[in-house]
Coordinates of C-alpha atoms and ligand atoms in Angstrom, one line a residue:
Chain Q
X223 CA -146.7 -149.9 -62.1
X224 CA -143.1 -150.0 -62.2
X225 CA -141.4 -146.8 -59.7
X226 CA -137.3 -147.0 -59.5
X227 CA -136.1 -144.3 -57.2
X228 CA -132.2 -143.3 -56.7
X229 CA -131.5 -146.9 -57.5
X230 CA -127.5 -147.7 -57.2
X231 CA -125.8 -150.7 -57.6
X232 CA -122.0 -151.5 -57.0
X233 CA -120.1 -154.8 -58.4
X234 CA -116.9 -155.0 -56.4
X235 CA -115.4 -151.1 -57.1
X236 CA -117.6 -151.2 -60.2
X237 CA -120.3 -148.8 -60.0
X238 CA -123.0 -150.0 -62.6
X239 CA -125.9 -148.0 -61.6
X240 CA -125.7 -144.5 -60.6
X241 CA -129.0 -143.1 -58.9
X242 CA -131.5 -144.2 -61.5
X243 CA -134.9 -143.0 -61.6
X244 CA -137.8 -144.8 -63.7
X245 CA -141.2 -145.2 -63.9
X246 CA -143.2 -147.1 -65.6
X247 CA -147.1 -147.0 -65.8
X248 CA -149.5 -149.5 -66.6
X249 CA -149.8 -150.9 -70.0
X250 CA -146.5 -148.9 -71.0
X251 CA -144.0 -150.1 -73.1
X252 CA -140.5 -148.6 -72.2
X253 CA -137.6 -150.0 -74.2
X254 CA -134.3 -149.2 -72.8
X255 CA -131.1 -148.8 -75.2
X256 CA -128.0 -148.0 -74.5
X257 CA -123.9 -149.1 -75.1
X258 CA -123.0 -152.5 -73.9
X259 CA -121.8 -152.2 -70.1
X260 CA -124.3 -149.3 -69.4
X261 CA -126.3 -151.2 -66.7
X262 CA -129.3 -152.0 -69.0
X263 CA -129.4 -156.0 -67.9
X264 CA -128.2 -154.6 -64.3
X265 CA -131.4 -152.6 -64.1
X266 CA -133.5 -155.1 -65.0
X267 CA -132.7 -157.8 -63.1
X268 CA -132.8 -155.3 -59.7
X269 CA -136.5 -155.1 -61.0
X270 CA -136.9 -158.6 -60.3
X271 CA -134.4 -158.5 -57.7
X272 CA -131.9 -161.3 -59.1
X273 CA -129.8 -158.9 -58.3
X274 CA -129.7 -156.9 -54.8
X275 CA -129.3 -153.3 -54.4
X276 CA -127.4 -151.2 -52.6
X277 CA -129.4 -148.5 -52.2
X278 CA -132.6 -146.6 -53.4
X279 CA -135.9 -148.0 -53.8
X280 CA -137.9 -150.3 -56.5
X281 CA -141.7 -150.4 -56.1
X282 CA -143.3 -152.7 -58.2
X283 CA -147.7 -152.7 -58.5
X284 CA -147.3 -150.3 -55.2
X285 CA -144.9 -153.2 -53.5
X286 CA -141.6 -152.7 -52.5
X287 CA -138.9 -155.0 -54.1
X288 CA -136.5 -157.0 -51.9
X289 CA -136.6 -155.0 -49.1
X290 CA -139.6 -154.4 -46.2
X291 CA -139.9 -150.9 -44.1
X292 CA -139.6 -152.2 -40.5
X293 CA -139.9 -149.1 -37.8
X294 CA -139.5 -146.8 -40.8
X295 CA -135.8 -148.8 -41.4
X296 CA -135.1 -150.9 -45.0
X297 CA -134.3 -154.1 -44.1
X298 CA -133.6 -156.9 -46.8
X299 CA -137.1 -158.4 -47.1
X300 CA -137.0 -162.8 -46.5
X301 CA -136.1 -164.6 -48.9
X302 CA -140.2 -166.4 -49.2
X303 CA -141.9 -162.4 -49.6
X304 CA -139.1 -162.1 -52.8
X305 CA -140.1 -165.1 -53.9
X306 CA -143.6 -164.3 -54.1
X307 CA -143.2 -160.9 -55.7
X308 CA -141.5 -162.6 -58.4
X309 CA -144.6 -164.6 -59.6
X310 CA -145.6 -161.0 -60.8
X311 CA -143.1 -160.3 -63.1
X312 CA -142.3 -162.2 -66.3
X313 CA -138.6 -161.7 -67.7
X314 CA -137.1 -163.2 -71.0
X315 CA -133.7 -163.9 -71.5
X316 CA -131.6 -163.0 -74.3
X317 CA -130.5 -167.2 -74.3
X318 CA -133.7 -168.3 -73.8
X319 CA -133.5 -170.2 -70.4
X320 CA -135.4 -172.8 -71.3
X321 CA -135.5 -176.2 -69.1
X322 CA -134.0 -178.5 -71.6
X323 CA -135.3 -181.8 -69.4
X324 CA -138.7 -181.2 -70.0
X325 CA -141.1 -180.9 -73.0
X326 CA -142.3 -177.4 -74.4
X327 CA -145.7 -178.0 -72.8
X328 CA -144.0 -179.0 -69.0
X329 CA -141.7 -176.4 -69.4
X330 CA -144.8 -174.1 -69.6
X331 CA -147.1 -175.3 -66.7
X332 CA -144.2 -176.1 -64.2
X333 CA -144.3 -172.9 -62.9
X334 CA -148.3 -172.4 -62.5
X335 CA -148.8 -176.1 -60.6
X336 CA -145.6 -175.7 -58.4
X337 CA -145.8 -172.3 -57.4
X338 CA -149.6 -171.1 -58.0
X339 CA -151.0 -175.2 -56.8
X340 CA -153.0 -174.6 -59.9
X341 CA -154.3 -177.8 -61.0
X342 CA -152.6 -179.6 -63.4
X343 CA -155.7 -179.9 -66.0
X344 CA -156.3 -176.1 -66.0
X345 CA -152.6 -175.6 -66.2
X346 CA -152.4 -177.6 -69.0
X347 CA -155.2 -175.8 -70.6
X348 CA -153.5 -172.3 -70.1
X349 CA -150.2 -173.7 -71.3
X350 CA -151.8 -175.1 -74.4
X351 CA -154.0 -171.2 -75.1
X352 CA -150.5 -169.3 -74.4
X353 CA -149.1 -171.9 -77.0
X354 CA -152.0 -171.2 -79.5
X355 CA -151.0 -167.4 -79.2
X356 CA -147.4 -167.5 -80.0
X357 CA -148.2 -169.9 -82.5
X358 CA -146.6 -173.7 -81.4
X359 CA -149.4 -175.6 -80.1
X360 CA -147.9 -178.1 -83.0
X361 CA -144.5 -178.8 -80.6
X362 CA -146.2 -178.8 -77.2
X363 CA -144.4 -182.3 -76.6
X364 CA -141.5 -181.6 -78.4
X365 CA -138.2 -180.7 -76.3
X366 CA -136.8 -177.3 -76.7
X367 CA -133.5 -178.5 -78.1
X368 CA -135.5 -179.3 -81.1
X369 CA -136.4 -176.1 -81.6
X370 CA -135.3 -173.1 -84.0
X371 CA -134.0 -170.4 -81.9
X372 CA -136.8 -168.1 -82.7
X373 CA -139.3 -171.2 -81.3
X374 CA -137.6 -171.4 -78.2
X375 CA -137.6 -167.6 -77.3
X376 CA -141.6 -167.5 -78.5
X377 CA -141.9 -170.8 -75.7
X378 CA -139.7 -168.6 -72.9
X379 CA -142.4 -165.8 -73.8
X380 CA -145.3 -168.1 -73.6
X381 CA -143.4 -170.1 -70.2
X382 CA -143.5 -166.4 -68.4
X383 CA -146.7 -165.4 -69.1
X384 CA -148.4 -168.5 -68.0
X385 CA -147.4 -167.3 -64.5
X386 CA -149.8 -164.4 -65.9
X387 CA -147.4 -161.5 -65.0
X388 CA -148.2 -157.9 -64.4
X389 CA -145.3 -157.1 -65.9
X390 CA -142.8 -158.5 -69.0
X391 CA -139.2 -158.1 -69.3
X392 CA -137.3 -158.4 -71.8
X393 CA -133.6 -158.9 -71.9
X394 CA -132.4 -158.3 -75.2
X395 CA -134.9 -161.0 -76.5
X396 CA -133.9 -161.4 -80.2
X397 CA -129.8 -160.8 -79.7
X398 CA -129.0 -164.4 -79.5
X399 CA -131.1 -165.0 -83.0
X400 CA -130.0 -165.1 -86.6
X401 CA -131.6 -162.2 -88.3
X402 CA -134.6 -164.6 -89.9
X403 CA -135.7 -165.2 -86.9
X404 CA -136.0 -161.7 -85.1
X405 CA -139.4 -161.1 -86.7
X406 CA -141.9 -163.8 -85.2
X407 CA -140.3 -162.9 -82.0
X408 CA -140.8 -159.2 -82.3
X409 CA -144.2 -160.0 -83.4
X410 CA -145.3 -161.9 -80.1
X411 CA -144.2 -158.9 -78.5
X412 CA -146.4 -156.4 -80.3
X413 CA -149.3 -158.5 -79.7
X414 CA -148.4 -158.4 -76.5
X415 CA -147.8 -154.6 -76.2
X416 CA -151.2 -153.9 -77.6
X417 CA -152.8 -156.0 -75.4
X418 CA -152.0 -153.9 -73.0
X419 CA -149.2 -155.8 -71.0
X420 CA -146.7 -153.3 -69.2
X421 CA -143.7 -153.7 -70.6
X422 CA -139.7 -152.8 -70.0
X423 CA -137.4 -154.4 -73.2
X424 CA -133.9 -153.6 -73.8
X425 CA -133.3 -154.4 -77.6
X426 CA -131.2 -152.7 -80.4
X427 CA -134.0 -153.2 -82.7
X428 CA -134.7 -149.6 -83.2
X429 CA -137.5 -150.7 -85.3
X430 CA -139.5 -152.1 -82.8
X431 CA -138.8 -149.4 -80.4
X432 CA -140.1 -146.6 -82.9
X433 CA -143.6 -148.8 -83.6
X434 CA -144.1 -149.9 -80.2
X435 CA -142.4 -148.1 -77.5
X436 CA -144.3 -145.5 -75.5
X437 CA -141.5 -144.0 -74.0
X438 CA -137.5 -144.8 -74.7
X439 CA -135.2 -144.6 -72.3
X440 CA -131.3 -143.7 -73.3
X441 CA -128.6 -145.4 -70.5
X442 CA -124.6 -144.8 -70.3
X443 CA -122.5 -145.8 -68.0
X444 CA -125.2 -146.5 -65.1
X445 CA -127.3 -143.5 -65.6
X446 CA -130.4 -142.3 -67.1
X447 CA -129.0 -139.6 -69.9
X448 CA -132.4 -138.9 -71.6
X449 CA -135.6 -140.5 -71.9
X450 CA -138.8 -139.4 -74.7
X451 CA -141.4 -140.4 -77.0
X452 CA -139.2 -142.8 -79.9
X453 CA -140.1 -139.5 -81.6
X454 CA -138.1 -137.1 -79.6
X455 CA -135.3 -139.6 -78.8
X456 CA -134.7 -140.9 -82.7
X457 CA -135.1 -137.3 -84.2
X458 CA -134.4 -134.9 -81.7
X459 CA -132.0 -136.3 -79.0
X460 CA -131.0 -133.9 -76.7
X461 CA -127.9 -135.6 -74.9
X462 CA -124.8 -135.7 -77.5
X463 CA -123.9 -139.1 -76.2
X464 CA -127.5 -140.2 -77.8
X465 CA -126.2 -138.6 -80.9
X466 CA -123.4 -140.8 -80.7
X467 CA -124.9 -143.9 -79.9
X468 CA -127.4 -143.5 -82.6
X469 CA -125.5 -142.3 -84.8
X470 CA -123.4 -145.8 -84.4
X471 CA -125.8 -147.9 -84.5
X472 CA -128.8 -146.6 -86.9
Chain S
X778 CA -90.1 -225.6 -70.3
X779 CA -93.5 -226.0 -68.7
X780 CA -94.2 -226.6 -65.2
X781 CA -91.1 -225.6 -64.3
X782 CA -92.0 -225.5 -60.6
X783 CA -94.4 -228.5 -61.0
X784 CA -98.0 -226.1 -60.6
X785 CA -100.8 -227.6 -61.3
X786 CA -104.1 -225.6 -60.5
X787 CA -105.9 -227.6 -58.1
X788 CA -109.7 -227.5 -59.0
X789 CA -111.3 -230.2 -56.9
X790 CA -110.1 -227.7 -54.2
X791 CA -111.7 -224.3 -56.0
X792 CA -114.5 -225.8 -56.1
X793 CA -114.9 -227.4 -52.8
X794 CA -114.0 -223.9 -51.9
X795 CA -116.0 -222.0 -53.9
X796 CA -119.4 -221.3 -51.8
X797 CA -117.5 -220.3 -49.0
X798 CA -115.8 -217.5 -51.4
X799 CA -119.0 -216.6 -52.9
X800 CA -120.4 -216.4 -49.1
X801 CA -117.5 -213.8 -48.6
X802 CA -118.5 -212.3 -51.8
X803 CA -121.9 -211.7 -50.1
X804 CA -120.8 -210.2 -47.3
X805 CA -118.8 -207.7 -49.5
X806 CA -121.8 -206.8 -51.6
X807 CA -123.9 -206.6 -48.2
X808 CA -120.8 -203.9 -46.9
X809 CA -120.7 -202.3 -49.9
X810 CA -124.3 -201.9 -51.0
X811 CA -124.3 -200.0 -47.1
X812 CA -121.6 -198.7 -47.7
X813 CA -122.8 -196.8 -51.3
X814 CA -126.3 -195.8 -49.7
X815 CA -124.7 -193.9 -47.0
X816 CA -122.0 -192.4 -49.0
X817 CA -124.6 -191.2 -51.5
X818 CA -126.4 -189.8 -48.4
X819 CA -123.8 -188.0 -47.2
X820 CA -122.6 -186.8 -50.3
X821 CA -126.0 -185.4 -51.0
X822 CA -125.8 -183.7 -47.9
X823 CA -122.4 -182.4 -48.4
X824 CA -123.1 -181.6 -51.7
X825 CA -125.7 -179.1 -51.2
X826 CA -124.6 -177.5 -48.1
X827 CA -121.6 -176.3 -50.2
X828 CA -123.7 -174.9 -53.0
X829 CA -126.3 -173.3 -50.7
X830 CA -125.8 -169.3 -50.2
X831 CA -124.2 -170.1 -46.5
X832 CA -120.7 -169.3 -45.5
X833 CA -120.9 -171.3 -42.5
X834 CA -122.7 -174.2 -44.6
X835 CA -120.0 -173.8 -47.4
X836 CA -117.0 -174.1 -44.9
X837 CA -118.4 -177.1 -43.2
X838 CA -118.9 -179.3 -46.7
X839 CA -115.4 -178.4 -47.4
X840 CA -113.8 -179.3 -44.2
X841 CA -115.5 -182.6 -44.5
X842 CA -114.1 -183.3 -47.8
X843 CA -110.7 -182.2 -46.9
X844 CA -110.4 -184.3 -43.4
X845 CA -112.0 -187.7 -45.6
X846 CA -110.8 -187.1 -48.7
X847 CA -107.3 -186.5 -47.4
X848 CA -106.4 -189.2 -44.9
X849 CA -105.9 -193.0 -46.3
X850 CA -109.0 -195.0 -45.9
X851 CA -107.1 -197.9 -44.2
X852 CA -106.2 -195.0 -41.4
X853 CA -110.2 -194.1 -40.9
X854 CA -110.7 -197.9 -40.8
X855 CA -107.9 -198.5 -37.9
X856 CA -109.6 -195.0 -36.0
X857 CA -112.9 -196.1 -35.9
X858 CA -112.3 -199.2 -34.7
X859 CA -109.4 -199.4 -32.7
X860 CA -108.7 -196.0 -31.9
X861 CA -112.2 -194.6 -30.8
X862 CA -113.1 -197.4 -28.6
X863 CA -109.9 -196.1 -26.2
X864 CA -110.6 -192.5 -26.4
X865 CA -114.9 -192.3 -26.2
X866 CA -115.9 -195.4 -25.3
X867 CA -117.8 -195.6 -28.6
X868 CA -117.0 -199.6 -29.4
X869 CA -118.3 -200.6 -32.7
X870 CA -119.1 -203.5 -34.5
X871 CA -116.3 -204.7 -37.6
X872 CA -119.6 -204.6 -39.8
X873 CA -120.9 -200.8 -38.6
X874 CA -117.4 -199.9 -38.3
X875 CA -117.0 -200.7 -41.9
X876 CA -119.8 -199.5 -43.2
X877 CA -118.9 -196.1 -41.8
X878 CA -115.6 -196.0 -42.5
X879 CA -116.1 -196.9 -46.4
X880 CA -119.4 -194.5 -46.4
X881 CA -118.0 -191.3 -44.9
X882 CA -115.0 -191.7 -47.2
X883 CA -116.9 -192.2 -49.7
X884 CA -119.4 -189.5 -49.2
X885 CA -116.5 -187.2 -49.4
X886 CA -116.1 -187.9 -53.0
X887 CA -119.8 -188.6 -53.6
X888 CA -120.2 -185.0 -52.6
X889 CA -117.4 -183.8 -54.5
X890 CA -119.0 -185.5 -57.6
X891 CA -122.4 -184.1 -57.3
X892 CA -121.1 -180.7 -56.5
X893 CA -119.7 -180.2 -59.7
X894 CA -122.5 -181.5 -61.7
X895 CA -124.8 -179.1 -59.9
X896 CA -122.5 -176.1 -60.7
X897 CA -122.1 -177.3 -64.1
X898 CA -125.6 -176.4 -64.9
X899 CA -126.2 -173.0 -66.8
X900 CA -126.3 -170.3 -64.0
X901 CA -129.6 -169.0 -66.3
X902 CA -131.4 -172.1 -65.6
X903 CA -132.0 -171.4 -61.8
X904 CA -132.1 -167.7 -63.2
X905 CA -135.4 -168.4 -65.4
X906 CA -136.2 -170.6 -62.3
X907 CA -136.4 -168.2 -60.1
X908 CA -138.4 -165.3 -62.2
X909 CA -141.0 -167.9 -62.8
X910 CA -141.2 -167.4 -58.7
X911 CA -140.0 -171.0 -57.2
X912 CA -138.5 -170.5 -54.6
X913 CA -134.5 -171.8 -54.3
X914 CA -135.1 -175.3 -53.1
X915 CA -138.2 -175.9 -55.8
X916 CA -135.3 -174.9 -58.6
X917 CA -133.1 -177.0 -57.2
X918 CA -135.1 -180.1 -57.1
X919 CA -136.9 -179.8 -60.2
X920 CA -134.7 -177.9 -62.2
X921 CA -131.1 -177.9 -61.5
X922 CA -130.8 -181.6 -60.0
X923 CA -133.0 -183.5 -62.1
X924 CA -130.0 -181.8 -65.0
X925 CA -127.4 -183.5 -63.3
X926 CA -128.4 -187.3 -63.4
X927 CA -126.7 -187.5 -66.9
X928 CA -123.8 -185.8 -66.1
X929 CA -123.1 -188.2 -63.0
X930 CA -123.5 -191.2 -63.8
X931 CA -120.1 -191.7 -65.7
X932 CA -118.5 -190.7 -62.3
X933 CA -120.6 -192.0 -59.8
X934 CA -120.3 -195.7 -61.9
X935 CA -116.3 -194.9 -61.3
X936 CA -116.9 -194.3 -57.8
X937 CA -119.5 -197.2 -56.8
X938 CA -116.6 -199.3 -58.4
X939 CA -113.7 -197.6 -56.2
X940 CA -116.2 -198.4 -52.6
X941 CA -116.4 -202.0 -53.8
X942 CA -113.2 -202.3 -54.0
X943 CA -112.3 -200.6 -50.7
X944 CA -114.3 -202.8 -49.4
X945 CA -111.5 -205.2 -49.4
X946 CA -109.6 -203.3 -46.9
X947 CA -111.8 -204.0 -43.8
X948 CA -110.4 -207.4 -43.5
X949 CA -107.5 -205.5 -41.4
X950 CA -110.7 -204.7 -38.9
X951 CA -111.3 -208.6 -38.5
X952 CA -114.2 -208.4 -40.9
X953 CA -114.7 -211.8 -42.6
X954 CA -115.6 -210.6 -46.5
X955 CA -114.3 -212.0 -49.7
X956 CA -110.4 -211.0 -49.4
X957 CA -110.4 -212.5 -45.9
X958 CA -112.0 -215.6 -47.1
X959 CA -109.6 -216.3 -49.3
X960 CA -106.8 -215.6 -47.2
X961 CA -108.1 -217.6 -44.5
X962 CA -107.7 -221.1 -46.8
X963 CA -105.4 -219.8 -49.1
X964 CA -102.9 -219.9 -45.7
X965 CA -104.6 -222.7 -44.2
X966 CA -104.3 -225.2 -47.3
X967 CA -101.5 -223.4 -49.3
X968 CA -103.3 -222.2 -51.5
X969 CA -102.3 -218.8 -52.3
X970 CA -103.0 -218.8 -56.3
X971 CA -106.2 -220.7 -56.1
X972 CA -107.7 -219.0 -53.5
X973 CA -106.7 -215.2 -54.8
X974 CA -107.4 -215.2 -58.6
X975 CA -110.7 -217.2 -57.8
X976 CA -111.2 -214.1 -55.4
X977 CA -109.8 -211.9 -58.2
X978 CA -112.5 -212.9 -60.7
X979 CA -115.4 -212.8 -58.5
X980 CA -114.2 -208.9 -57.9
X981 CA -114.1 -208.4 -61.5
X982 CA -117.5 -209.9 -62.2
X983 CA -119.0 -207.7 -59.2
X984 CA -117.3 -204.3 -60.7
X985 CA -118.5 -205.5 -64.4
X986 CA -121.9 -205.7 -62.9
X987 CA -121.5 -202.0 -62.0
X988 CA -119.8 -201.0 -65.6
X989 CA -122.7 -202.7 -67.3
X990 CA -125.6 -201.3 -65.4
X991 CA -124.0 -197.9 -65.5
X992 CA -123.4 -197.9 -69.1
X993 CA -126.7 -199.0 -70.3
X994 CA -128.6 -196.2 -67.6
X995 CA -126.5 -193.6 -69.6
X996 CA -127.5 -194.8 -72.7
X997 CA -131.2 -194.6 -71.5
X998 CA -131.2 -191.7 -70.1
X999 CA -129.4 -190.7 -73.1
X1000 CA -132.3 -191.5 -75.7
X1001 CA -135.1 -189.7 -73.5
X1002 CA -133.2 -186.2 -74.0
Ligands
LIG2234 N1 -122.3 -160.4 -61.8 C1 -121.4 -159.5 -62.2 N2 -120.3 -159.3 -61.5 C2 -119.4 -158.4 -61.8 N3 -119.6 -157.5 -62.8 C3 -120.8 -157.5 -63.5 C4 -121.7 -158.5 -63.2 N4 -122.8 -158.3 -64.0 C5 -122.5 -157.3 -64.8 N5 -121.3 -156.8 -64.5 C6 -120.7 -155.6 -65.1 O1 -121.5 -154.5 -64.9 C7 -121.5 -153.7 -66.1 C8 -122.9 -153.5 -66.6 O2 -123.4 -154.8 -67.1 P1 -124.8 -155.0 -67.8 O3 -124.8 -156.4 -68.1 O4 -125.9 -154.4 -66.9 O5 -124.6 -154.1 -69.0 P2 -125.6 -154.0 -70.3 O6 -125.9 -152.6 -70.5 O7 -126.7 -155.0 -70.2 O8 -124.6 -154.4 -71.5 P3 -124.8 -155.4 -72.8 O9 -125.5 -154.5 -73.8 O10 -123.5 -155.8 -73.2 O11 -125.7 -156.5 -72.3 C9 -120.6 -154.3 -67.1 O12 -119.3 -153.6 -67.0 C10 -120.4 -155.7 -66.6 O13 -119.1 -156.2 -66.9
LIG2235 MG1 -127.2 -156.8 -71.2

């Protein structure tokens, strides 16, 4: 679903990503972790191409990202084919995103009738379902600045998957959030996961990533150290800067 | 101790006079109402062409804002009309001339103005905007812009008030507006305190008109967030 090959990235002298390799297959759940400054937001946003790269390949559903193969060249690929590859991939950001003009439920089907032309009754009636399953139908017409933090990050789920994605990711969903909070949110997400949605979170809530995680993927300083089962990576880590980092932080 | 120079306000005169001001008054609101719509064109223009991912497009909008922003408005006035005439042939109008003067002037800060309420916005708004697949002009009109209107009406209330009152400079082009009125029959009658704080006050309640309207927009737009 998801193939990253010798990815590498450069801000300025600052290499960020280092030849990463990836991939992801349908319905998988791969949580990333990793020290802050690894490249773990870097690497998702090349996914979705908010950010270009500078060399290497992302394939996303057999499509190449950002760039198009003319007479067996790369090339960057205009600006209306990116576009359009987007509408695959949902992402969630760590502060939410949310369009504080609108109301909860506009904020949901402004995507699906501008982009997709999908009529604004049907829009409407998979903004209010995608609601229903995160649990807010009740603030539809509220505005998100009246919302808890944990509310607004359950509407930003709910406002990407009414594009109805391929793929979600997840940007260190449940850092901004005060501890209460991190639950409902993690619990959208495991619905989600089991519903077979393929998946790529960065999170330090080790928790999730041992229940839900197929696969977890260590970073450091812009490469790929390790990847396993939860299993292997919590109890057996090979790599001794996974040692470390665990060791820090569980 | 009153009187002292034997002034007495003549009235019968202000008012005799009075239509006459309030027809200059007209053609100042008619110079600057064209004068606000063109500047808020261009400064939409300008705006976005320096925000847009486009060197070229970036360096135009800020040579525009530094050649208008940065020579005297009375100086643009006195180039377009009695400058350009000489060197292109191009022979316009006091009124067009005017209007052009005060609105490409004022588009410079116009611009300026909605410039920094674009890039005031949360970078992660045209972010979330863009993963959601609009394309960059779709986030900008229904995302990003539609966040600034709040933000810009304090300074665009401060600017429409500034253009009005510019407008009082294009008597130096022979246009015949509220400032020139008065002059005309403050000189002709001796009249000179009459005639210019009758011509004062009629500013003021045209600029009030702005601070009013702008204030209570702000506080509308202000309830529906
Ligand atoms: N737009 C940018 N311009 C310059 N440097 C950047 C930019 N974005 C990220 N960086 C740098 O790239 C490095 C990797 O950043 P990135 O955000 O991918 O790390 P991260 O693993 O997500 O860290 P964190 O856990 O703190 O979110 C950091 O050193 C960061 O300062
Ligand atoms: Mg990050």
């Amino acid at each position: 679903m998801i193939k990253v090959i010798d990815v590498c990235k450069s801000f300025g002298n600052l290499q960020v990503l280092k030849n990463v390799n990836l991939t992801v297959a349908p319905g998988e759940v791969v949580v990333i972790i990793g020290p802050s400054g690894s490249g773990k937001s870097t690497l998702l946003r090349c996914m979705n191409y908010l950010e270009k790269i500078d060399s290497g390949k992302i394939y996303i559903d057999g499509q190449l990202i950002g760039k198009k193969e003319v007479n067996g060249k790369l090339v960057e690929a205009p600006a209306k084919e990116v576009y359009k590859m987007r509408e695959n991939i949902g992402m969630v950001f760590q502060r939410f995103n949310l369009f504080p003009h609108m109301t909860v439920l506009n904020n949901l089907m402004e995507a699906p009738v501008l982009v997709r032309r999908m009529d604004k009754g049907a829009a409407r009636k998979l903004a209010l379902d995608l609601l229903k399953k995160v649990g807010l139908e009740e603030k539809a017409n509220a505005y998100p600045a009246h919302l808890s933090g944990g509310q607004q990050q359950r509407v930003a789920i709910a406002r990407a998957l009414a594009m109805e994605p391929k793929i979600m990711l997840f940007d260190e969903p449940t850092s901004a959030l005060d501890p209460e909070l991190v639950g409902e949110v993690l619990s959208v997400m495991k619905e989600l996961a089991r519903e077979g949605m393929t998946m790529v979170v960065v999170t330090h809530e080790m928790g999730f990533a041992r229940e839900v995680a197929d696969r977890v993927v260590f970073m450091d300083e812009g490469r790929i150290l390790e990847e396993g089962t939860p299993q292997q990576i919590f109890t057996n880590p090979q790599h001794p800067r996974t040692r470390e980092f665990l060791a820090k932080i569980l | 101790m009153s009187g002292s120079s034997g002034f007495v306000w003549d009235w019968a005169f202000t008012i005799k006079m009075l239509p006459l001001l309030i027809k200059g008054a007209g053609m100042t609101v008619l110079i600057a109402a064209c004068a606000i719509s063109l500047g808020t064109c261009i400064g939409l223009v300008i705006a976005l062409i320096k925000v847009v991912r486009n060197p070229i497009l970036n360096y135009l909008g800020g040579l525009y804002t530094w050649v208008f922003r940065g020579i005297p408005l009375l100086v643009q006035l006195f180039i377009i009309y009695y400058a350009l005439p000489g060197a292109t042939g191009i022979n316009l109008d006091p009124f067009p001339a005017a209007v052009l003067g005060i609105g490409m002037c004022g588009g410079a800060y116009i611009g300026e103005i909605i410039r920094a309420g674009i890039q005031s916005i949360d970078k992660g708004q045209m972010e979330a905007a863009l993963s959601l697949g609009m394309s960059y002009s779709q986030a900008m009109r229904r995302i990003i812009i539609p966040q600034t209107y709040r933000r810009l009406i304090p300074p665009m209330g401060n600017e429409f008030i500034t253009l009005l009152k510019d407008t009082s400079l294009v008597s130096v082009i022979t246009m015949v507006e509220l400032l020139r009125t008065a002059q005309i029959y403050a000189s002709s009658h001796f009249k000179p305190f009459e005639m210019y704080i009758t011509a004062g006050l009629i500013y003021l309640l045209l600029t009030t008109f702005f601070t009013v309207t702008f204030g209570k927009l702000e506080n509308k737009l202000a309830q529906s967030e």
